[in-house]
mmCIF file of C-alpha atoms in Angstrom:
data_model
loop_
_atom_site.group_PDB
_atom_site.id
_atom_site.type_symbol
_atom_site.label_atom_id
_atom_site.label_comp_id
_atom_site.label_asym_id
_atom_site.label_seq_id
_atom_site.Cartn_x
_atom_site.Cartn_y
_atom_site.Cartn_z
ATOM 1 C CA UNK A 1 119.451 77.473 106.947
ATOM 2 C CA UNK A 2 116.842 75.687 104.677
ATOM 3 C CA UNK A 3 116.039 76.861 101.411
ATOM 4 C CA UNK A 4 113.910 79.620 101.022
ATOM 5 C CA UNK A 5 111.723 80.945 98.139
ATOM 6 C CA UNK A 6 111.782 84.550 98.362
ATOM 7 C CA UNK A 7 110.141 87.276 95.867
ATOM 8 C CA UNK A 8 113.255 89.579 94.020
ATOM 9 C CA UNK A 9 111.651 92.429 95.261
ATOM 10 C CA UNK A 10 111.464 90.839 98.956
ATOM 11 C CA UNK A 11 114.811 89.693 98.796
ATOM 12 C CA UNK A 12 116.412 93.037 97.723
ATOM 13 C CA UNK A 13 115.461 94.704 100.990
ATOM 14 C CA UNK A 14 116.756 91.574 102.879
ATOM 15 C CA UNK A 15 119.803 91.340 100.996
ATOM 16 C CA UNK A 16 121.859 93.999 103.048
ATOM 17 C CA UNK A 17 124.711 93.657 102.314
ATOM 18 C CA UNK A 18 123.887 93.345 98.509
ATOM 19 C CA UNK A 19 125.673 90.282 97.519
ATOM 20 C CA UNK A 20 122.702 88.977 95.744
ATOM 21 C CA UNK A 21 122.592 86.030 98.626
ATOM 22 C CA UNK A 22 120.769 85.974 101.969
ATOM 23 C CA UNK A 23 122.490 84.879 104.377
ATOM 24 C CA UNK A 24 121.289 83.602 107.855
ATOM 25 C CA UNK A 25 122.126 86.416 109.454
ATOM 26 C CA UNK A 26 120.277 88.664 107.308
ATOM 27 C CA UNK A 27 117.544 86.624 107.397
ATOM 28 C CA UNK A 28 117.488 86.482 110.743
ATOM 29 C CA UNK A 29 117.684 90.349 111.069
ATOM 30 C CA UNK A 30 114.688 90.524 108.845
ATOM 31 C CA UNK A 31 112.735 87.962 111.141
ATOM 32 C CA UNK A 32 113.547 90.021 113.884
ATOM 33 C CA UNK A 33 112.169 93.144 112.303
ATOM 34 C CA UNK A 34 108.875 91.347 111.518
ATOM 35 C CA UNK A 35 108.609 90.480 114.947
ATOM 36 C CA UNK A 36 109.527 94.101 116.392
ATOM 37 C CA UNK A 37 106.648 95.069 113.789
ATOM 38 C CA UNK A 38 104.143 93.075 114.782
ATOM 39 C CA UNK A 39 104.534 93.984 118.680
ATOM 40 C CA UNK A 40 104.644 97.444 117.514
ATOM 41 C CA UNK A 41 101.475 97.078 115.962
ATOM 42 C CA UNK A 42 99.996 94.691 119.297
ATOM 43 C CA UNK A 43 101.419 97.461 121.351
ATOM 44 C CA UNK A 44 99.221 100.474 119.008
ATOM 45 C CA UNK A 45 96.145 98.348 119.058
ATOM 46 C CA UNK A 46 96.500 98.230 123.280
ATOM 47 C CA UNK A 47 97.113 102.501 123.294
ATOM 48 C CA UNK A 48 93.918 102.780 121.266
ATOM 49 C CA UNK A 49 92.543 100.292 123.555
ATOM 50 C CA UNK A 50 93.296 102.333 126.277
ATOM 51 C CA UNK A 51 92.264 105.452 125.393
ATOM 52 C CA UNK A 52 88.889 104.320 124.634
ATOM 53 C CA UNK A 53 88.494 103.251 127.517
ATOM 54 C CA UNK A 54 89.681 106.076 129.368
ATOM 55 C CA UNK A 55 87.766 108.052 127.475
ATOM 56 C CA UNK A 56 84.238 105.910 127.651
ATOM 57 C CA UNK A 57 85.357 105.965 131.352
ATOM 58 C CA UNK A 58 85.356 110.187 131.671
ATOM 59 C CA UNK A 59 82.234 110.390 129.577
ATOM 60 C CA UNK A 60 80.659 108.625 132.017
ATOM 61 C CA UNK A 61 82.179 109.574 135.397
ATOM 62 C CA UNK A 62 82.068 113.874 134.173
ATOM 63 C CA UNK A 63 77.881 113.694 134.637
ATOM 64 C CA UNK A 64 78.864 111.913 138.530
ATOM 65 C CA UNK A 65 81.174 114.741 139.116
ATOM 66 C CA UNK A 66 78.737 117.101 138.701
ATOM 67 C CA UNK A 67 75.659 115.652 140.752
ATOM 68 C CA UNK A 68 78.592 114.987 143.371
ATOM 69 C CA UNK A 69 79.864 118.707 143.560
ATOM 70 C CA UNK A 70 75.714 119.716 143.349
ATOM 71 C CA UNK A 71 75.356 117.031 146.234
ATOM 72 C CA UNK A 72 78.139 118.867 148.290
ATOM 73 C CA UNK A 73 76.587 122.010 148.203
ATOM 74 C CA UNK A 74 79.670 123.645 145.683
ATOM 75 C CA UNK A 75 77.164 124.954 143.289
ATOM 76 C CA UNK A 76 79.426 127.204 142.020
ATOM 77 C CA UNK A 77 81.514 123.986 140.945
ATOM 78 C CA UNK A 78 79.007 122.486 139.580
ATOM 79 C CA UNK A 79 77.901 125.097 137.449
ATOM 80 C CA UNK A 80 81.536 126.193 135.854
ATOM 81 C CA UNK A 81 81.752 121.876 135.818
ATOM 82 C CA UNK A 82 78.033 122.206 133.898
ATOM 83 C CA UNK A 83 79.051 125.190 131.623
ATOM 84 C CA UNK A 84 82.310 123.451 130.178
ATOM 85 C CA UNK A 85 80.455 119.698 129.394
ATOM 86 C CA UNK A 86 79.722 119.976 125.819
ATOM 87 C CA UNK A 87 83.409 121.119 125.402
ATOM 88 C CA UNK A 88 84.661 118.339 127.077
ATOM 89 C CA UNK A 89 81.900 115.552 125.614
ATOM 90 C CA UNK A 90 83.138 117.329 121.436
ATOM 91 C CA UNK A 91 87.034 117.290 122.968
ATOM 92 C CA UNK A 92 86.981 113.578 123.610
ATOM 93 C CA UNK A 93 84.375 112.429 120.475
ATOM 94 C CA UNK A 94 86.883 114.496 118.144
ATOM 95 C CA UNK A 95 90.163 112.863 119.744
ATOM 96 C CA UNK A 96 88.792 109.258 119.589
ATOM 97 C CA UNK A 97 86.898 109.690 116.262
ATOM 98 C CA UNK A 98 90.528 111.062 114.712
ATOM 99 C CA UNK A 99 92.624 108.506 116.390
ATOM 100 C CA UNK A 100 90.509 105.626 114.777
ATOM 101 C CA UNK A 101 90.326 107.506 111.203
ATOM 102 C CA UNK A 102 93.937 107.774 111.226
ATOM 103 C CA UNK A 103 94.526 104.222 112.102
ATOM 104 C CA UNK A 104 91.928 103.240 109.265
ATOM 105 C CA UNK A 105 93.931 105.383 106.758
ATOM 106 C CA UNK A 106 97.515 103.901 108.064
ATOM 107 C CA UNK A 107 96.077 100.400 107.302
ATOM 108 C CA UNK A 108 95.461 101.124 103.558
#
């Protein structure tokens, strides 16, 4: 392994074994928990990803649901469909609108 400058504080938590050295395999065990941190964070960024999607997607397909319930004469669908919207539209804005804030605040 080449020579490495590492911060004391840095090296304490790579230093498992607390011989005051790093070794390769410890450093290697702390390169492989970078990694698994960064695809954990690639794999949070795709979930939020996803659900705004899903969600943009159900915004905009509940309206089509209605006019195509309406269209097949189940007005009695329609209307309990009608009579729950703004439920649904303040259900999704407050579940994507927390998701994001909490992701802000885990970031600082």
């Amino acid at each position: 392994m080449s020579e490495h400058t590492v911060d004391s504080e840095v090296a304490k938590t790579i230093d498992a074994n607390g011989d005051g050295h790093i070794s390769k395999e410890e450093w290697d065990m702390h390169m492989e928990f970078k990694r698994k941190e960064l695809e954990d964070k690639d794999a949070q960024r795709d979930a939020i990803r996803k659900m705004a999607w899903f969600s943009l997607i159900g915004l905009l397909l509940y309206p089509f649901g209605i006019f195509c319930t309406s269209f097949f004469g189940l007005d009695t669908a329609a209307g309990l469909i009608a009579d729950i919207a703004p439920t649904y539209f303040a259900s999704i804005a407050v579940l994507v609108s927390a998701f994001f804030a909490a992701d802000a605040v885990g970031k600082k």
